[in-house]
Short mmCIF file of C-alpha atoms in Angstrom, two decimals:
data_model
loop_
_atom_site.label_atom_id
_atom_site.label_comp_id
_atom_site.label_asym_id
_atom_site.label_seq_id
_atom_site.Cartn_x
_atom_site.Cartn_y
_atom_site.Cartn_z
CA MET J 1 62.30 114.50 26.86
CA ALA J 2 59.89 116.90 25.15
CA ASN J 3 56.38 117.35 26.62
CA VAL J 4 54.26 115.94 23.58
CA ASP J 5 51.08 115.04 25.47
CA GLY J 6 47.95 117.00 25.25
CA GLN J 7 45.48 118.23 22.45
CA TRP J 8 46.85 120.12 19.57
CA ASP J 9 44.78 122.18 17.07
CA CYS J 10 45.89 121.19 13.89
CA VAL J 11 45.77 122.26 10.06
CA THR J 12 46.80 119.82 7.39
CA LYS J 13 47.33 121.33 3.78
CA THR J 14 45.89 118.50 1.73
CA PRO J 15 45.25 118.47 -2.06
CA MET J 16 41.51 118.83 -1.05
CA GLY J 17 42.24 122.06 0.91
CA GLU J 18 43.02 122.65 4.43
CA GLN J 19 41.70 120.18 6.98
CA LYS J 20 41.45 121.12 10.54
CA SER J 21 41.72 118.59 13.18
CA VAL J 22 42.29 118.10 17.06
CA PHE J 23 45.30 115.71 17.48
CA THR J 24 45.34 114.12 20.94
CA VAL J 25 48.63 112.69 22.35
CA VAL J 26 48.90 110.40 25.29
CA SER J 27 52.51 109.34 25.61
CA ASN J 28 53.81 106.24 27.63
CA GLY J 29 57.45 106.17 27.59
CA ASP J 30 58.63 105.74 23.92
CA THR J 31 55.06 105.00 22.53
CA PHE J 32 51.97 106.99 22.39
CA THR J 33 48.23 106.61 21.64
CA GLY J 34 45.57 109.13 20.56
CA SER J 35 43.47 110.38 17.79
CA ASN J 36 43.20 112.83 15.07
CA ALA J 37 39.58 114.28 14.87
CA GLY J 38 38.18 116.39 12.40
CA PRO J 39 35.06 117.16 10.39
CA MET J 40 35.29 114.05 8.53
CA GLY J 41 35.56 112.07 11.85
CA SER J 42 38.26 110.64 14.08
CA LEU J 43 41.33 108.47 13.07
CA ASP J 44 43.10 106.52 15.84
CA VAL J 45 46.74 106.63 16.08
CA VAL J 46 48.36 103.34 15.10
CA ASP J 47 51.78 102.31 15.90
CA GLY J 48 52.63 105.72 17.73
CA LYS J 49 56.33 106.13 18.54
CA VAL J 50 58.08 108.99 20.70
CA ASP J 51 61.72 109.65 20.03
CA GLY J 52 62.69 112.74 21.97
CA ASP J 53 60.63 115.65 20.62
CA THR J 54 59.72 113.63 17.41
CA LEU J 55 56.53 111.64 16.99
CA SER J 56 55.67 109.06 14.24
CA TRP J 57 52.55 107.20 13.68
CA LYS J 58 50.06 105.74 11.19
CA MET J 59 46.43 106.38 10.69
CA GLU J 60 44.01 103.97 8.68
CA LEU J 61 41.59 105.97 6.55
CA LYS J 62 38.48 104.03 5.70
CA VAL J 63 36.39 106.81 3.92
CA PRO J 64 36.36 108.11 1.25
CA MET J 65 39.00 105.61 0.32
CA ALA J 66 41.08 103.10 2.38
CA MET J 67 44.62 104.51 2.69
CA THR J 68 47.23 104.17 5.44
CA MET J 69 48.72 107.51 6.20
CA ASP J 70 52.35 107.67 7.76
CA ALA J 71 52.91 110.88 9.65
CA THR J 72 55.83 112.52 11.63
CA ALA J 73 55.76 115.54 13.56
CA THR J 74 58.29 117.46 15.84
CA VAL J 75 57.19 119.15 18.91
CA ASP J 76 58.83 122.55 19.97
CA GLY J 77 57.26 123.90 23.04
CA ASP J 78 53.54 124.58 22.29
CA THR J 79 54.14 124.15 18.41
CA LEU J 80 53.85 120.92 16.39
CA THR J 81 55.23 120.80 12.88
CA GLY J 82 55.07 117.72 10.57
CA THR J 83 53.87 115.89 7.42
CA ILE J 84 51.44 113.29 6.72
CA LYS J 85 52.07 111.03 3.64
CA LEU J 86 48.62 110.48 1.86
CA GLY J 87 49.43 107.38 -0.08
CA ALA J 88 49.38 108.30 -3.85
CA PHE J 89 48.34 111.83 -3.10
CA GLY J 90 51.77 113.09 -1.95
CA VAL J 91 52.76 114.48 1.33
CA ALA J 92 50.56 116.97 3.19
CA PRO J 93 52.26 119.43 5.67
CA MET J 94 50.72 119.61 9.21
CA THR J 95 51.01 122.38 11.81
CA GLY J 96 49.46 122.69 15.28
CA THR J 97 49.47 124.69 18.46
CA ARG J 98 48.98 123.05 21.91
CA LYS J 99 45.36 123.82 23.49
CA ALA J 100 45.86 125.81 26.65
#
């Protein structure tokens, strides 16, 4: 079982440019809670699941528009690589490194 817990310095390449955030993961068996906090505010993890080294979760964006984002990421040591589905705006790649 991979160590997925911690705070991750992330960059998501969105159609509106690169969005930096701190993604917090607190696992509990095959589920996790946490948040993704950036300049636009913080989004709570919804329905977080852990499958080995793979995380999957949803985030509910309220502003600037209501949107449910589906995300998946794989943890490899201190590196996180994934994607966030931005509703009608396509898929944004997300990368992160674990904070020391």
